[in-house]
Coordinates of C-alpha atoms in Angstrom, one line a residue:
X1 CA -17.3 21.3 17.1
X2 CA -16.8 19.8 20.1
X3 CA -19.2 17.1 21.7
X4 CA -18.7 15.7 25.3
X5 CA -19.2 11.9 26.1
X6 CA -19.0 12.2 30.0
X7 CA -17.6 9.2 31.7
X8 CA -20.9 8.7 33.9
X9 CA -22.7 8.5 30.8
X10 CA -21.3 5.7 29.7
X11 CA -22.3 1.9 29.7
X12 CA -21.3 -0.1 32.2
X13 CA -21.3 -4.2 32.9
X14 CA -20.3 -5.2 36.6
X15 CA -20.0 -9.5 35.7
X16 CA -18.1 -10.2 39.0
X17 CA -14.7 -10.9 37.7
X18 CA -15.0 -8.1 35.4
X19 CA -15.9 -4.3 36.0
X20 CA -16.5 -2.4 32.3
X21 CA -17.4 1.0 31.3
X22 CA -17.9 1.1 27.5
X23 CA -17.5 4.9 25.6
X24 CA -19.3 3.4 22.6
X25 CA -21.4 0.6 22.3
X26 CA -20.5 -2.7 23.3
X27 CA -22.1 -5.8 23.6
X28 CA -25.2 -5.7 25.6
X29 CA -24.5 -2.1 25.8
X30 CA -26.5 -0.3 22.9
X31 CA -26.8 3.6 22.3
X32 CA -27.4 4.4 18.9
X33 CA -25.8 8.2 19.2
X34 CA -22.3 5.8 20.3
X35 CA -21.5 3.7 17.5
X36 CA -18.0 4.8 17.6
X37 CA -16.4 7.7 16.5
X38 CA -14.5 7.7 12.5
X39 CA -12.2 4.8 12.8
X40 CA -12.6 4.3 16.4
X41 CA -14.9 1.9 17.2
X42 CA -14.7 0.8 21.1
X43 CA -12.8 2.3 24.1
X44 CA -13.7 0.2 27.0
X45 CA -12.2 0.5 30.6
X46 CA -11.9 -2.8 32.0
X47 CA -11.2 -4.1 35.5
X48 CA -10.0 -7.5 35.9
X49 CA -10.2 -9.1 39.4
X50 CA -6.9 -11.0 40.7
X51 CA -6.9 -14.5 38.9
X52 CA -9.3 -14.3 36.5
X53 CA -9.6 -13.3 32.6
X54 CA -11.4 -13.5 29.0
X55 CA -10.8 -17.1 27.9
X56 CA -9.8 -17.8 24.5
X57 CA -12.3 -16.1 22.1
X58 CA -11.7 -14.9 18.4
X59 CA -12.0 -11.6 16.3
X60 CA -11.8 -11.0 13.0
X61 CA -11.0 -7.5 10.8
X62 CA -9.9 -5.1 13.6
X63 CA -7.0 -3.3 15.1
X64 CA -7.2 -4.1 19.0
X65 CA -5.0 -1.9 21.1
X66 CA -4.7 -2.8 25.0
X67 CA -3.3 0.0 27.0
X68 CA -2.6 -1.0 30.8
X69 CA -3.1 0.7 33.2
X70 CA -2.3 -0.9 37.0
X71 CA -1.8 -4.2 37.6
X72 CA -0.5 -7.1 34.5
X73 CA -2.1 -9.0 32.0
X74 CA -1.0 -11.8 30.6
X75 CA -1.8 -12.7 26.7
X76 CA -1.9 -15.9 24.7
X77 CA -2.7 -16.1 20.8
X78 CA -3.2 -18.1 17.9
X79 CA -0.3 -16.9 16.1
X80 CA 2.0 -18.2 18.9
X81 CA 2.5 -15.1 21.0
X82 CA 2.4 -15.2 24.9
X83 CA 3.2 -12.4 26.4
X84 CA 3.0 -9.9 29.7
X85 CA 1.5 -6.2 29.5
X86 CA 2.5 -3.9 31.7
X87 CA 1.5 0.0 32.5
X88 CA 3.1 1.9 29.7
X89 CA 3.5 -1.0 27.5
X90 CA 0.9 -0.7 24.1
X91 CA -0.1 -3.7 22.6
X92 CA -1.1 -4.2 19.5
X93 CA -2.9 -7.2 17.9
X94 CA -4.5 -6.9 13.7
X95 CA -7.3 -9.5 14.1
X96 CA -7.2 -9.8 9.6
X97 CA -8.2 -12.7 8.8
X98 CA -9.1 -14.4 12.1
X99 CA -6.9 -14.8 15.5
X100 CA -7.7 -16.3 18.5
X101 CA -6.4 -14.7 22.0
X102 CA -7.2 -14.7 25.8
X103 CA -6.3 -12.4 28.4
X104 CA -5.6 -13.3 31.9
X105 CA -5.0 -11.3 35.4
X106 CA -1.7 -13.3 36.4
X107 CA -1.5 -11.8 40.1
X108 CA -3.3 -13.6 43.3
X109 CA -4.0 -10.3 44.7
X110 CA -4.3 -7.4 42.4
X111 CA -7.1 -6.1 39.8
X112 CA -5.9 -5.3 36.5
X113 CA -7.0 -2.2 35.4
X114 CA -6.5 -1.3 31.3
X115 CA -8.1 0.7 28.3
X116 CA -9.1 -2.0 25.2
X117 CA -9.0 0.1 22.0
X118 CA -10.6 -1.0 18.9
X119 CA -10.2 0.8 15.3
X120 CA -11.7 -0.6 12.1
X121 CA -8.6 -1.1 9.4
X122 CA -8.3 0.1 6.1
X123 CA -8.9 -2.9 4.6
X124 CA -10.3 -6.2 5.8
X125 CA -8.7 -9.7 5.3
X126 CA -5.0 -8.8 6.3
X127 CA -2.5 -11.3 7.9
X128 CA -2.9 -11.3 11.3
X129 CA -0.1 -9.7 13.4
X130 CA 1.2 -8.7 16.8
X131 CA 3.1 -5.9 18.5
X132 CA 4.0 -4.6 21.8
X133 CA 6.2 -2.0 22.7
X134 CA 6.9 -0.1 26.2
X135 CA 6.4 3.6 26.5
X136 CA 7.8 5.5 30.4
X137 CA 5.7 7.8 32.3
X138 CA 8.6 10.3 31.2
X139 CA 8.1 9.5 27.2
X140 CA 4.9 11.0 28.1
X141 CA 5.4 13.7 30.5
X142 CA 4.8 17.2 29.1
X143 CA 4.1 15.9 25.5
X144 CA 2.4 14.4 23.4
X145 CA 3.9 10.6 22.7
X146 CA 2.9 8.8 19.5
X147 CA 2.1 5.1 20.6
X148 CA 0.8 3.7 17.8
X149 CA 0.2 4.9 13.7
X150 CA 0.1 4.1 10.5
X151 CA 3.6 4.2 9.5
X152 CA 5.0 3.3 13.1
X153 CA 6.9 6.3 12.9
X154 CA 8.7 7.7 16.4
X155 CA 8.6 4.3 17.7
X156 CA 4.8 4.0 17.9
X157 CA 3.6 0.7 16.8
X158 CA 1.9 0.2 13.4
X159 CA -1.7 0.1 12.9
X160 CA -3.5 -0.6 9.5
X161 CA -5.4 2.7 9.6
X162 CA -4.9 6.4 9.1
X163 CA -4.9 7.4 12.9
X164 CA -2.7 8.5 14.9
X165 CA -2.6 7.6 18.6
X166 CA -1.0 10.1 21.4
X167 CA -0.5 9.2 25.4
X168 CA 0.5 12.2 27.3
X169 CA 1.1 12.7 31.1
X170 CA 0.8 15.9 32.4
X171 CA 1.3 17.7 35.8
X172 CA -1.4 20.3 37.3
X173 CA -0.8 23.8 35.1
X174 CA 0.9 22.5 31.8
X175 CA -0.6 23.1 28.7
X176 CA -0.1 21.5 25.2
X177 CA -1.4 22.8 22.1
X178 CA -2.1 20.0 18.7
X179 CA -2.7 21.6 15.2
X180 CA -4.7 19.8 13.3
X181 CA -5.0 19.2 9.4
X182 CA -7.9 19.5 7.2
X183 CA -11.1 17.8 7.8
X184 CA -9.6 14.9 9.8
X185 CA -12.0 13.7 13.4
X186 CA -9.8 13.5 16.8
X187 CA -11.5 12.1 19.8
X188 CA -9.4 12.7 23.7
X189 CA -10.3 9.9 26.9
X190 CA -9.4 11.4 29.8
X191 CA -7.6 8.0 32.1
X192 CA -7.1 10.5 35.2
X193 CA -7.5 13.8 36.2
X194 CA -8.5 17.3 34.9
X195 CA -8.4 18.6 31.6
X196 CA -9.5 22.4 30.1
X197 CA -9.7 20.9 26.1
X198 CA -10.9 24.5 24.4
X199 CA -12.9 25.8 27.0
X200 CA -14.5 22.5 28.0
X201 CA -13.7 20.9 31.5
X202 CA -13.3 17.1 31.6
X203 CA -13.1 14.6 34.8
X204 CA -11.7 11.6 34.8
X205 CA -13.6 8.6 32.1
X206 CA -14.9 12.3 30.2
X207 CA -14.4 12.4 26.8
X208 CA -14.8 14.7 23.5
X209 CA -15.5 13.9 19.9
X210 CA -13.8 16.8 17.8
X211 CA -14.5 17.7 14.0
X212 CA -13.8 21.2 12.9
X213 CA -11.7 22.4 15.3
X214 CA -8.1 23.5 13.7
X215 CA -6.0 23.3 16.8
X216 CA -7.0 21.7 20.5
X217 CA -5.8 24.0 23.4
X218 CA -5.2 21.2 26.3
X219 CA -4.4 22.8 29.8
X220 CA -4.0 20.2 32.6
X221 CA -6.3 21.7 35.9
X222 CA -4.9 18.7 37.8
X223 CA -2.5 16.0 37.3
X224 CA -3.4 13.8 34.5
X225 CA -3.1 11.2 31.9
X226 CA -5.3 11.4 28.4
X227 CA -5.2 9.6 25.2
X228 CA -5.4 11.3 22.0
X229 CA -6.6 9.8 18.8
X230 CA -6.3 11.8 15.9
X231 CA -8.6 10.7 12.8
X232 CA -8.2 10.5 9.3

């Protein structure tokens, strides 16, 4: 089975300094068919204008995964880390126990433009930790890349959940094919682009939830960049 969550359909929350489209729902943003998907809880699309941010705010008992797109932003946490994200680099932050974080648009000019990922973890009440690691356009090009799982295997960072998380760039008439085990949930975001995903066309901000389906046929109609979250 294959259900489309088209990007249009989505929420959105235009608060000036900040320009968000939420998959699932978010905040003021309730739809009670998009509570999240398995594991996965919120994609969000965020633009950040030039100077401005989230101030320092807490979370507690969730794998947050930031995932930029243009632009930098800069983060600051409770557990000492302060750091700059930029496109390619994944970062990862387990809330646990409690952290506290802020993110800021360093430039004077440019919008920040970046997915924030949130999965609920296998357990609740872990230490809090931190991760970042960079990942090229070419890591990505013509394959699927592992960015982040549960045993940080291939490089990806580790995540306290049984999920594996893909980023894949590909140019207009390449295909991949992913096999799939047992009854495990996937769900593809579509950054850019145009993707065929078994028979179904996505735009850019489209989406599918998957269950049932033994293999996903992806064939690029356009140049684009996807994530893939596979779902135990």
């Amino acid at each position: 089975m294959i259900t489309v969550r088209r990007g249009t359909d989505r929420g959105h929350a235009d608060h000036g300094w900040l320009d968000s489209f939420h998959t699932f729902s978010f905040a003021d943003y309730y739809d009670a068919n998009e509570n999240g998907w398995g594991s996965l809880r919120v994609i969000n699309e965020d633009r950040v204008k030039a100077g401005q941010g989230f101030a320092t705010h807490g979370h507690r008992d969730m794998e947050i995964i930031s995932y930029v797109l243009s632009g930098e932003l800069q983060h600051k946490d409770s557990l000492g880390n302060g750091t700059v994200i930029r496109p390619g680099d994944v970062q990862r932050m387990s809330a646990g126990t409690g952290v506290q974080h802020s993110e800021f648009n360093p430039s004077p000019t440019e919008t920040v433009h970046f997915l924030q990922i949130w999965l609920h973890p296998e357990e609740r009440g872990l230490e809090p930790s931190y991760e970042q690691k960079a990942f090229t356009t070419e890591d990505k090009r013509g394959r699927l890349c592992l960015v982040a799982s549960r045993d940080g295997r291939s490089g990806s960072v580790t995540i306290h959940q049984d999920a594996d998380v893909y980023a894949s760039v590909l140019n207009r008439g390449e295909r991949l094919t992913h096999n799939r085990v047992g009854p495990r949930l996937a769900y593809l975001h579509l950054v850019s682009g145009a993707l065929n995903v078994n028979d179904v066309d996505l735009k850019t901000g489209d989406g599918v939830k998957v269950a049932g389906e033994p293999q996903l046929n992806i064939a690029a109609e356009a140049d684009s960049e996807f994530l893939l979250f596979d779902l135990g």
